[in-house]
């Protein structure tokens, strides 16, 4: 395993070359590091077998440099991981599905015509019953296709396996140095207008109460 973290540019280049020219099994690096050094991945002897992208919602915009760089990487399989729900945007949804399974939903133009337009038309306030039925049918059809490779874990399922959330509030007193710095800030030119404004608001609140 090669993990690229807090390394100099020279060290990053050496680690990436080691990964692309040897049989190193795993390379871990950030999106930014990959984007900066993407050309190195096209010069190696070995092809990336599996690409796993964490925080994958960052790839929902296919026009970003990072998304384009990753899309250009030759790899046999791709997995996207994200704890952030996909927003109700079919363009972003298409981008992420297309990244994992290119052409599964057809071209972007075809996707708009076959799925996006009917679904959005069925959601309009002035949509006819026929529009709503067609939108629901296309939405269900789309769901059946993508559910073949999307694995979703909701809180209702995870709560059975994770310990209950525990919130513990700990109040800590300021040290003498911290107290001096805090008082110095309150007496500074930056803080005085803010404290004056706060006192005025507090006075108005008391008068109106």
PDB file of C-alpha atoms in Angstrom:
ATOM      1  CA  UNK A   1       0.000   0.000   0.000  1.00  0.00           C
ATOM      2  CA  UNK A   2       1.284   3.450  -0.965  1.00  0.00           C
ATOM      3  CA  UNK A   3      -0.348   6.354   0.874  1.00  0.00           C
ATOM      4  CA  UNK A   4       0.380   9.864  -0.385  1.00  0.00           C
ATOM      5  CA  UNK A   5      -0.021  12.346   2.455  1.00  0.00           C
ATOM      6  CA  UNK A   6       1.829  15.562   3.292  1.00  0.00           C
ATOM      7  CA  UNK A   7       4.600  14.722   0.848  1.00  0.00           C
ATOM      8  CA  UNK A   8       6.717  17.022  -1.282  1.00  0.00           C
ATOM      9  CA  UNK A   9       6.179  17.197  -5.038  1.00  0.00           C
ATOM     10  CA  UNK A  10       9.263  15.067  -5.660  1.00  0.00           C
ATOM     11  CA  UNK A  11       8.094  12.435  -3.184  1.00  0.00           C
ATOM     12  CA  UNK A  12       4.614  12.367  -4.740  1.00  0.00           C
ATOM     13  CA  UNK A  13       6.073  11.822  -8.210  1.00  0.00           C
ATOM     14  CA  UNK A  14       8.265   9.007  -6.903  1.00  0.00           C
ATOM     15  CA  UNK A  15       5.336   7.271  -5.190  1.00  0.00           C
ATOM     16  CA  UNK A  16       3.048   7.562  -8.209  1.00  0.00           C
ATOM     17  CA  UNK A  17       5.761   6.214 -10.524  1.00  0.00           C
ATOM     18  CA  UNK A  18       6.368   3.376  -8.119  1.00  0.00           C
ATOM     19  CA  UNK A  19       2.667   2.517  -8.273  1.00  0.00           C
ATOM     20  CA  UNK A  20       2.394   2.720 -12.063  1.00  0.00           C
ATOM     21  CA  UNK A  21       5.600   0.809 -12.804  1.00  0.00           C
ATOM     22  CA  UNK A  22       5.439  -1.910 -10.160  1.00  0.00           C
ATOM     23  CA  UNK A  23       2.916  -4.314  -8.720  1.00  0.00           C
ATOM     24  CA  UNK A  24       1.983  -2.128  -5.759  1.00  0.00           C
ATOM     25  CA  UNK A  25      -1.544  -3.167  -4.864  1.00  0.00           C
ATOM     26  CA  UNK A  26      -3.078   0.045  -3.520  1.00  0.00           C
ATOM     27  CA  UNK A  27      -2.436   3.758  -3.947  1.00  0.00           C
ATOM     28  CA  UNK A  28      -4.246   6.237  -1.685  1.00  0.00           C
ATOM     29  CA  UNK A  29      -4.197   9.938  -2.555  1.00  0.00           C
ATOM     30  CA  UNK A  30      -6.415  13.004  -2.603  1.00  0.00           C
ATOM     31  CA  UNK A  31      -8.424  14.288  -5.544  1.00  0.00           C
ATOM     32  CA  UNK A  32      -6.215  17.358  -5.769  1.00  0.00           C
ATOM     33  CA  UNK A  33      -3.004  15.323  -5.858  1.00  0.00           C
ATOM     34  CA  UNK A  34      -4.391  13.087  -8.586  1.00  0.00           C
ATOM     35  CA  UNK A  35      -5.514  16.051 -10.681  1.00  0.00           C
ATOM     36  CA  UNK A  36      -2.105  17.725 -10.435  1.00  0.00           C
ATOM     37  CA  UNK A  37      -0.214  14.564 -11.385  1.00  0.00           C
ATOM     38  CA  UNK A  38      -2.773  12.892 -13.662  1.00  0.00           C
ATOM     39  CA  UNK A  39      -0.344  12.642 -16.605  1.00  0.00           C
ATOM     40  CA  UNK A  40       1.891  10.306 -14.609  1.00  0.00           C
ATOM     41  CA  UNK A  41      -0.901   7.724 -14.510  1.00  0.00           C
ATOM     42  CA  UNK A  42      -0.992   7.503 -18.300  1.00  0.00           C
ATOM     43  CA  UNK A  43       2.719   6.690 -18.600  1.00  0.00           C
ATOM     44  CA  UNK A  44       2.916   3.623 -16.388  1.00  0.00           C
ATOM     45  CA  UNK A  45       3.165   0.007 -17.444  1.00  0.00           C
ATOM     46  CA  UNK A  46       0.235  -1.201 -15.364  1.00  0.00           C
ATOM     47  CA  UNK A  47      -3.401  -0.278 -15.735  1.00  0.00           C
ATOM     48  CA  UNK A  48      -5.474   0.663 -12.708  1.00  0.00           C
ATOM     49  CA  UNK A  49      -7.746  -2.289 -12.015  1.00  0.00           C
ATOM     50  CA  UNK A  50     -10.147  -0.689  -9.533  1.00  0.00           C
ATOM     51  CA  UNK A  51     -10.798   2.996  -8.850  1.00  0.00           C
ATOM     52  CA  UNK A  52     -12.580   3.851  -5.575  1.00  0.00           C
ATOM     53  CA  UNK A  53     -13.663   7.466  -5.076  1.00  0.00           C
ATOM     54  CA  UNK A  54     -14.666   8.546  -1.587  1.00  0.00           C
ATOM     55  CA  UNK A  55     -16.750  11.706  -1.087  1.00  0.00           C
ATOM     56  CA  UNK A  56     -17.989  10.975  -4.597  1.00  0.00           C
ATOM     57  CA  UNK A  57     -20.535  13.798  -4.584  1.00  0.00           C
ATOM     58  CA  UNK A  58     -17.561  15.963  -5.541  1.00  0.00           C
ATOM     59  CA  UNK A  59     -17.777  14.379  -8.987  1.00  0.00           C
ATOM     60  CA  UNK A  60     -21.401  15.300  -9.634  1.00  0.00           C
ATOM     61  CA  UNK A  61     -20.276  18.111 -11.923  1.00  0.00           C
ATOM     62  CA  UNK A  62     -18.649  16.385 -14.874  1.00  0.00           C
ATOM     63  CA  UNK A  63     -17.140  19.661 -16.097  1.00  0.00           C
ATOM     64  CA  UNK A  64     -14.694  20.066 -13.199  1.00  0.00           C
ATOM     65  CA  UNK A  65     -11.014  19.358 -13.831  1.00  0.00           C
ATOM     66  CA  UNK A  66     -11.008  16.595 -11.229  1.00  0.00           C
ATOM     67  CA  UNK A  67     -13.986  14.789 -12.765  1.00  0.00           C
ATOM     68  CA  UNK A  68     -12.504  15.041 -16.251  1.00  0.00           C
ATOM     69  CA  UNK A  69      -9.126  13.760 -15.056  1.00  0.00           C
ATOM     70  CA  UNK A  70     -10.654  10.749 -13.304  1.00  0.00           C
ATOM     71  CA  UNK A  71     -12.914  10.003 -16.249  1.00  0.00           C
ATOM     72  CA  UNK A  72      -9.872   9.883 -18.519  1.00  0.00           C
ATOM     73  CA  UNK A  73      -8.124   7.340 -16.295  1.00  0.00           C
ATOM     74  CA  UNK A  74      -8.154   3.881 -17.847  1.00  0.00           C
ATOM     75  CA  UNK A  75      -9.547   1.429 -15.321  1.00  0.00           C
ATOM     76  CA  UNK A  76     -11.580  -1.759 -15.436  1.00  0.00           C
ATOM     77  CA  UNK A  77     -13.932  -0.955 -12.548  1.00  0.00           C
ATOM     78  CA  UNK A  78     -15.114   2.114 -10.650  1.00  0.00           C
ATOM     79  CA  UNK A  79     -16.809   2.467  -7.271  1.00  0.00           C
ATOM     80  CA  UNK A  80     -18.226   5.687  -5.838  1.00  0.00           C
ATOM     81  CA  UNK A  81     -18.715   6.160  -2.092  1.00  0.00           C
ATOM     82  CA  UNK A  82     -20.688   9.018  -0.587  1.00  0.00           C
ATOM     83  CA  UNK A  83     -22.482   9.767   2.642  1.00  0.00           C
ATOM     84  CA  UNK A  84     -24.085  12.838   1.090  1.00  0.00           C
ATOM     85  CA  UNK A  85     -27.444  12.157  -0.564  1.00  0.00           C
ATOM     86  CA  UNK A  86     -27.690  13.034  -4.234  1.00  0.00           C
ATOM     87  CA  UNK A  87     -29.804  16.148  -4.596  1.00  0.00           C
ATOM     88  CA  UNK A  88     -32.893  16.153  -6.743  1.00  0.00           C
ATOM     89  CA  UNK A  89     -30.902  17.022  -9.865  1.00  0.00           C
ATOM     90  CA  UNK A  90     -31.057  14.532 -12.712  1.00  0.00           C
ATOM     91  CA  UNK A  91     -28.070  16.060 -14.510  1.00  0.00           C
ATOM     92  CA  UNK A  92     -25.864  15.414 -11.476  1.00  0.00           C
ATOM     93  CA  UNK A  93     -27.364  11.948 -11.112  1.00  0.00           C
ATOM     94  CA  UNK A  94     -26.589  11.157 -14.744  1.00  0.00           C
ATOM     95  CA  UNK A  95     -22.989  12.357 -14.337  1.00  0.00           C
ATOM     96  CA  UNK A  96     -22.333   9.996 -11.432  1.00  0.00           C
ATOM     97  CA  UNK A  97     -24.045   7.024 -13.070  1.00  0.00           C
ATOM     98  CA  UNK A  98     -22.208   7.675 -16.330  1.00  0.00           C
ATOM     99  CA  UNK A  99     -18.910   7.805 -14.437  1.00  0.00           C
ATOM    100  CA  UNK A 100     -19.451   4.289 -13.047  1.00  0.00           C
ATOM    101  CA  UNK A 101     -21.268   2.771 -16.010  1.00  0.00           C
ATOM    102  CA  UNK A 102     -20.579   4.737 -19.181  1.00  0.00           C
ATOM    103  CA  UNK A 103     -23.360   4.545 -21.761  1.00  0.00           C
ATOM    104  CA  UNK A 104     -25.675   2.580 -19.460  1.00  0.00           C
ATOM    105  CA  UNK A 105     -28.192   5.418 -19.653  1.00  0.00           C
ATOM    106  CA  UNK A 106     -27.211   6.337 -23.181  1.00  0.00           C
ATOM    107  CA  UNK A 107     -25.808   9.674 -24.214  1.00  0.00           C
ATOM    108  CA  UNK A 108     -26.624  12.768 -22.193  1.00  0.00           C
ATOM    109  CA  UNK A 109     -28.923  13.980 -24.960  1.00  0.00           C
ATOM    110  CA  UNK A 110     -30.718  10.639 -25.029  1.00  0.00           C
ATOM    111  CA  UNK A 111     -31.048  10.620 -21.227  1.00  0.00           C
ATOM    112  CA  UNK A 112     -32.659  14.056 -21.301  1.00  0.00           C
ATOM    113  CA  UNK A 113     -35.148  12.962 -23.931  1.00  0.00           C
ATOM    114  CA  UNK A 114     -36.011   9.523 -22.553  1.00  0.00           C
ATOM    115  CA  UNK A 115     -35.953  10.155 -18.797  1.00  0.00           C
ATOM    116  CA  UNK A 116     -35.266  13.680 -17.619  1.00  0.00           C
ATOM    117  CA  UNK A 117     -37.830  15.574 -19.692  1.00  0.00           C
ATOM    118  CA  UNK A 118     -40.790  13.235 -18.931  1.00  0.00           C
ATOM    119  CA  UNK A 119     -39.917  13.063 -15.223  1.00  0.00           C
ATOM    120  CA  UNK A 120     -39.585  16.829 -14.826  1.00  0.00           C
ATOM    121  CA  UNK A 121     -42.672  17.485 -16.919  1.00  0.00           C
ATOM    122  CA  UNK A 122     -44.679  15.199 -14.643  1.00  0.00           C
ATOM    123  CA  UNK A 123     -43.619  17.252 -11.616  1.00  0.00           C
ATOM    124  CA  UNK A 124     -44.821  20.571 -12.977  1.00  0.00           C
ATOM    125  CA  UNK A 125     -47.808  22.180 -11.183  1.00  0.00           C
ATOM    126  CA  UNK A 126     -49.763  22.318 -14.442  1.00  0.00           C
ATOM    127  CA  UNK A 127     -48.887  18.754 -15.479  1.00  0.00           C
ATOM    128  CA  UNK A 128     -51.747  16.690 -16.848  1.00  0.00           C
ATOM    129  CA  UNK A 129     -52.668  13.291 -15.441  1.00  0.00           C
ATOM    130  CA  UNK A 130     -51.022  11.725 -18.458  1.00  0.00           C
ATOM    131  CA  UNK A 131     -47.826  13.712 -17.817  1.00  0.00           C
ATOM    132  CA  UNK A 132     -47.759  12.575 -14.185  1.00  0.00           C
ATOM    133  CA  UNK A 133     -48.325   8.950 -15.138  1.00  0.00           C
ATOM    134  CA  UNK A 134     -45.579   9.067 -17.751  1.00  0.00           C
ATOM    135  CA  UNK A 135     -43.205  10.795 -15.329  1.00  0.00           C
ATOM    136  CA  UNK A 136     -43.856   8.190 -12.638  1.00  0.00           C
ATOM    137  CA  UNK A 137     -43.374   5.374 -15.156  1.00  0.00           C
ATOM    138  CA  UNK A 138     -40.058   6.776 -16.370  1.00  0.00           C
ATOM    139  CA  UNK A 139     -38.908   7.399 -12.799  1.00  0.00           C
ATOM    140  CA  UNK A 140     -39.677   3.791 -11.886  1.00  0.00           C
ATOM    141  CA  UNK A 141     -37.956   2.528 -15.023  1.00  0.00           C
ATOM    142  CA  UNK A 142     -34.863   4.580 -14.221  1.00  0.00           C
ATOM    143  CA  UNK A 143     -34.868   3.314 -10.645  1.00  0.00           C
ATOM    144  CA  UNK A 144     -34.962  -0.318 -11.770  1.00  0.00           C
ATOM    145  CA  UNK A 145     -31.896   0.231 -13.958  1.00  0.00           C
ATOM    146  CA  UNK A 146     -29.698   2.017 -11.429  1.00  0.00           C
ATOM    147  CA  UNK A 147     -30.755  -0.105  -8.443  1.00  0.00           C
ATOM    148  CA  UNK A 148     -28.858  -2.979 -10.039  1.00  0.00           C
ATOM    149  CA  UNK A 149     -25.565  -1.397  -8.997  1.00  0.00           C
ATOM    150  CA  UNK A 150     -26.421   1.218  -6.345  1.00  0.00           C
ATOM    151  CA  UNK A 151     -26.111  -0.028  -2.768  1.00  0.00           C
ATOM    152  CA  UNK A 152     -27.834   2.276  -0.311  1.00  0.00           C
ATOM    153  CA  UNK A 153     -27.615   2.154   3.466  1.00  0.00           C
ATOM    154  CA  UNK A 154     -30.111   4.339   5.346  1.00  0.00           C
ATOM    155  CA  UNK A 155     -30.052   5.383   9.007  1.00  0.00           C
ATOM    156  CA  UNK A 156     -32.832   2.921   9.795  1.00  0.00           C
ATOM    157  CA  UNK A 157     -30.524   0.062   8.829  1.00  0.00           C
ATOM    158  CA  UNK A 158     -27.307   1.470  10.267  1.00  0.00           C
ATOM    159  CA  UNK A 159     -28.919   2.261  13.619  1.00  0.00           C
ATOM    160  CA  UNK A 160     -29.277  -1.481  14.249  1.00  0.00           C
ATOM    161  CA  UNK A 161     -25.511  -1.981  14.055  1.00  0.00           C
ATOM    162  CA  UNK A 162     -24.072   1.285  15.390  1.00  0.00           C
ATOM    163  CA  UNK A 163     -24.008   2.304  19.064  1.00  0.00           C
ATOM    164  CA  UNK A 164     -26.362   5.140  20.071  1.00  0.00           C
ATOM    165  CA  UNK A 165     -25.097   8.664  19.589  1.00  0.00           C
ATOM    166  CA  UNK A 166     -23.729  10.152  22.796  1.00  0.00           C
ATOM    167  CA  UNK A 167     -23.467  13.927  23.182  1.00  0.00           C
ATOM    168  CA  UNK A 168     -21.240  15.089  26.009  1.00  0.00           C
ATOM    169  CA  UNK A 169     -20.850  18.821  26.685  1.00  0.00           C
ATOM    170  CA  UNK A 170     -17.662  19.702  28.551  1.00  0.00           C
ATOM    171  CA  UNK A 171     -17.140  23.270  29.781  1.00  0.00           C
ATOM    172  CA  UNK A 172     -13.497  24.299  30.055  1.00  0.00           C
ATOM    173  CA  UNK A 173     -12.264  27.420  31.797  1.00  0.00           C
ATOM    174  CA  UNK A 174      -9.850  29.681  29.972  1.00  0.00           C
ATOM    175  CA  UNK A 175      -6.228  29.571  30.992  1.00  0.00           C
ATOM    176  CA  UNK A 176      -4.609  32.778  32.220  1.00  0.00           C
ATOM    177  CA  UNK A 177      -2.977  33.369  28.825  1.00  0.00           C
ATOM    178  CA  UNK A 178      -6.229  32.705  26.956  1.00  0.00           C
ATOM    179  CA  UNK A 179      -8.082  35.060  29.295  1.00  0.00           C
ATOM    180  CA  UNK A 180      -5.546  37.825  28.646  1.00  0.00           C
ATOM    181  CA  UNK A 181      -5.839  37.348  24.888  1.00  0.00           C
ATOM    182  CA  UNK A 182      -9.642  37.349  25.088  1.00  0.00           C
ATOM    183  CA  UNK A 183      -9.720  40.593  27.069  1.00  0.00           C
ATOM    184  CA  UNK A 184      -7.200  42.180  24.699  1.00  0.00           C
ATOM    185  CA  UNK A 185      -9.434  41.275  21.760  1.00  0.00           C
ATOM    186  CA  UNK A 186     -12.542  42.742  23.418  1.00  0.00           C
ATOM    187  CA  UNK A 187     -10.676  46.017  23.946  1.00  0.00           C
ATOM    188  CA  UNK A 188      -9.306  46.096  20.395  1.00  0.00           C
ATOM    189  CA  UNK A 189     -10.528  48.413  17.625  1.00  0.00           C
ATOM    190  CA  UNK A 190     -11.932  45.428  15.753  1.00  0.00           C
ATOM    191  CA  UNK A 191     -14.122  44.144  18.583  1.00  0.00           C
ATOM    192  CA  UNK A 192     -15.384  47.409  20.096  1.00  0.00           C
ATOM    193  CA  UNK A 193     -17.886  48.206  17.286  1.00  0.00           C
ATOM    194  CA  UNK A 194     -19.215  44.659  17.535  1.00  0.00           C
ATOM    195  CA  UNK A 195     -19.639  44.742  21.301  1.00  0.00           C
ATOM    196  CA  UNK A 196     -21.303  48.170  21.077  1.00  0.00           C
ATOM    197  CA  UNK A 197     -23.757  46.864  18.480  1.00  0.00           C
ATOM    198  CA  UNK A 198     -24.485  43.817  20.624  1.00  0.00           C
ATOM    199  CA  UNK A 199     -25.186  45.987  23.684  1.00  0.00           C
ATOM    200  CA  UNK A 200     -27.574  48.164  21.663  1.00  0.00           C
ATOM    201  CA  UNK A 201     -29.456  45.116  20.412  1.00  0.00           C
ATOM    202  CA  UNK A 202     -29.640  43.680  23.921  1.00  0.00           C
ATOM    203  CA  UNK A 203     -30.977  46.998  25.256  1.00  0.00           C
ATOM    204  CA  UNK A 204     -33.632  47.188  22.520  1.00  0.00           C
ATOM    205  CA  UNK A 205     -34.669  43.622  23.250  1.00  0.00           C
ATOM    206  CA  UNK A 206     -35.092  44.391  26.961  1.00  0.00           C
ATOM    207  CA  UNK A 207     -37.111  47.524  26.207  1.00  0.00           C
ATOM    208  CA  UNK A 208     -39.431  45.642  23.859  1.00  0.00           C
ATOM    209  CA  UNK A 209     -39.825  42.631  26.144  1.00  0.00           C
TER     210      UNK A 209
END
